[in-house]
CSV table of C-alpha atoms and ligand atoms in Angstrom, one decimal:
chain,number,residue,atom,x,y,z
A,1,MET,CA,-40.9,-92.6,14.7
A,2,HIS,CA,-42.1,-89.4,14.8
A,3,GLU,CA,-38.7,-87.3,14.5
A,4,MET,CA,-37.9,-88.7,11.1
A,5,SER,CA,-41.0,-86.9,9.9
A,6,ILE,CA,-39.9,-84.1,11.5
A,7,VAL,CA,-36.8,-83.9,10.1
A,8,SER,CA,-38.4,-84.1,6.8
A,9,GLY,CA,-40.6,-81.5,6.9
A,10,VAL,CA,-37.7,-79.2,8.5
A,11,LEU,CA,-35.5,-79.8,5.5
A,12,ARG,CA,-38.2,-79.9,2.6
A,13,ILE,CA,-38.3,-76.3,4.2
A,14,ALA,CA,-34.4,-75.3,4.6
A,15,GLU,CA,-34.5,-76.5,0.0
A,16,ASP,CA,-37.3,-75.0,-0.4
A,17,GLN,CA,-35.9,-71.6,1.3
A,18,ALA,CA,-32.5,-71.9,0.0
A,19,ARG,CA,-34.2,-72.2,-3.5
A,20,ALA,CA,-36.2,-69.6,-3.3
A,21,ALA,CA,-33.1,-67.6,-2.2
A,22,ASP,CA,-30.9,-69.1,-5.4
A,23,ALA,CA,-29.0,-70.9,-2.8
A,24,THR,CA,-27.6,-73.9,-2.9
A,25,ILE,CA,-25.6,-74.9,0.3
A,26,ILE,CA,-27.8,-74.5,3.7
A,27,ASN,CA,-25.0,-73.7,6.3
A,28,SER,CA,-27.1,-73.9,9.2
A,29,ILE,CA,-30.7,-74.4,10.6
A,30,GLU,CA,-31.5,-73.2,14.2
A,31,LEU,CA,-34.6,-74.6,15.4
A,32,GLU,CA,-36.4,-73.9,18.5
A,33,ILE,CA,-38.1,-76.8,20.4
A,34,GLY,CA,-40.2,-77.1,23.6
A,35,GLU,CA,-39.3,-79.6,26.5
A,36,LEU,CA,-43.0,-80.5,26.8
A,37,ALA,CA,-43.0,-81.2,22.5
A,38,GLY,CA,-42.6,-84.9,23.0
A,39,ILE,CA,-39.7,-85.0,20.7
A,40,GLU,CA,-36.3,-86.9,21.7
A,41,LEU,CA,-33.1,-84.7,20.6
A,42,ASP,CA,-30.6,-87.4,19.7
A,43,SER,CA,-33.2,-89.2,18.2
A,44,LEU,CA,-33.4,-86.0,16.1
A,45,ASN,CA,-30.1,-85.0,16.0
A,46,PHE,CA,-29.8,-89.4,14.8
A,47,CYS,CA,-32.2,-88.5,11.9
A,48,PHE,CA,-30.8,-85.0,10.8
A,49,GLU,CA,-27.8,-87.4,10.4
A,50,VAL,CA,-29.2,-89.5,8.1
A,51,ALA,CA,-32.3,-87.2,6.3
A,52,ARG,CA,-29.2,-84.4,5.2
A,53,ARG,CA,-27.9,-87.0,3.1
A,54,LYS,CA,-27.4,-86.6,-0.3
A,55,THR,CA,-29.9,-82.9,0.3
A,56,MET,CA,-28.4,-79.1,0.5
A,57,ALA,CA,-28.1,-79.8,4.0
A,58,GLN,CA,-25.8,-82.6,3.8
A,59,ASP,CA,-22.8,-80.6,5.6
A,60,ALA,CA,-25.8,-78.3,7.8
A,61,GLU,CA,-25.7,-77.8,11.5
A,62,LEU,CA,-28.1,-78.3,12.6
A,63,VAL,CA,-28.8,-76.2,16.1
A,64,ILE,CA,-31.4,-76.4,18.5
A,65,HIS,CA,-32.5,-74.2,20.8
A,66,SER,CA,-34.4,-76.1,24.1
A,67,ILE,CA,-37.6,-73.9,25.6
A,68,PRO,CA,-38.7,-75.3,29.0
A,69,GLY,CA,-41.6,-76.1,29.8
A,70,LYS,CA,-44.3,-72.8,31.4
A,71,GLY,CA,-47.4,-73.1,32.8
A,72,PHE,CA,-49.6,-71.6,35.6
A,73,CYS,CA,-50.3,-73.6,39.0
A,74,PRO,CA,-53.8,-73.0,40.3
A,75,HIS,CA,-52.6,-74.3,43.5
A,76,CYS,CA,-49.5,-71.5,44.3
A,77,GLU,CA,-51.5,-69.1,41.8
A,78,LYS,CA,-48.3,-68.5,40.2
A,79,ASP,CA,-46.4,-69.2,36.6
A,80,VAL,CA,-43.9,-72.1,37.1
A,81,ALA,CA,-42.1,-74.2,35.3
A,82,VAL,CA,-43.6,-78.0,34.7
A,83,GLY,CA,-42.0,-80.8,34.7
A,84,PHE,CA,-40.9,-83.7,32.4
A,85,GLN,CA,-44.1,-85.4,33.6
A,86,MET,CA,-46.1,-84.0,30.8
A,87,GLY,CA,-48.8,-81.4,33.1
A,88,VAL,CA,-47.4,-81.4,36.7
A,89,CYS,CA,-45.9,-78.5,38.4
A,90,SER,CA,-42.2,-78.8,40.0
A,91,GLU,CA,-43.3,-76.8,43.5
A,92,CYS,CA,-46.3,-78.8,44.5
A,93,ASP,CA,-46.5,-81.8,42.0
A,94,GLN,CA,-50.2,-81.0,41.4
A,95,ALA,CA,-51.6,-80.7,38.0
A,96,ILE,CA,-51.4,-78.2,35.8
A,97,LEU,CA,-54.4,-77.2,33.3
A,98,GLU,CA,-52.7,-74.2,31.8
A,99,ILE,CA,-49.8,-75.0,29.9
A,100,PHE,CA,-47.9,-71.8,27.7
A,101,GLN,CA,-44.5,-72.5,27.3
A,102,GLY,CA,-42.8,-75.8,25.9
A,103,ARG,CA,-44.9,-77.1,23.0
A,104,GLU,CA,-43.2,-75.3,20.6
A,105,LEU,CA,-41.5,-76.9,17.0
A,106,ARG,CA,-40.6,-73.5,14.7
A,107,VAL,CA,-37.5,-73.0,12.2
A,108,LEU,CA,-36.3,-70.3,13.2
A,109,SER,CA,-33.4,-70.0,11.1
A,110,ILE,CA,-31.7,-71.2,8.1
A,111,ASN,CA,-28.3,-69.5,6.5
A,112,VAL,CA,-27.9,-70.1,3.0
A,113,ASP,CA,-25.0,-69.4,0.4
B,201,ZN,ZN1,-47.9,-75.6,42.4
């Protein structure tokens, strides 16, 4: 399950930041995740519940901002929403070669005390 390795990575970043700020408690972690990043949010939340135990983030809130997939469709000749079916235009169902949004995985902010 690669969600677990994502969560471990995020917790490591959060704890590093907390230590750097002389904090002992992580209140919240805010993530930005693209809909095309291949990450199951249910699974990510579940992994977070498990992995945060006995870390500084054990009571932290995980806030996830979902970023919709977007690409340029050469058939429609405009920017369109890209569906969950990777790389297919939501308007004409043709393949999209250029996806410029929706694969993000970023830690937006970490709130510590
Ligand atoms: Zn199209």
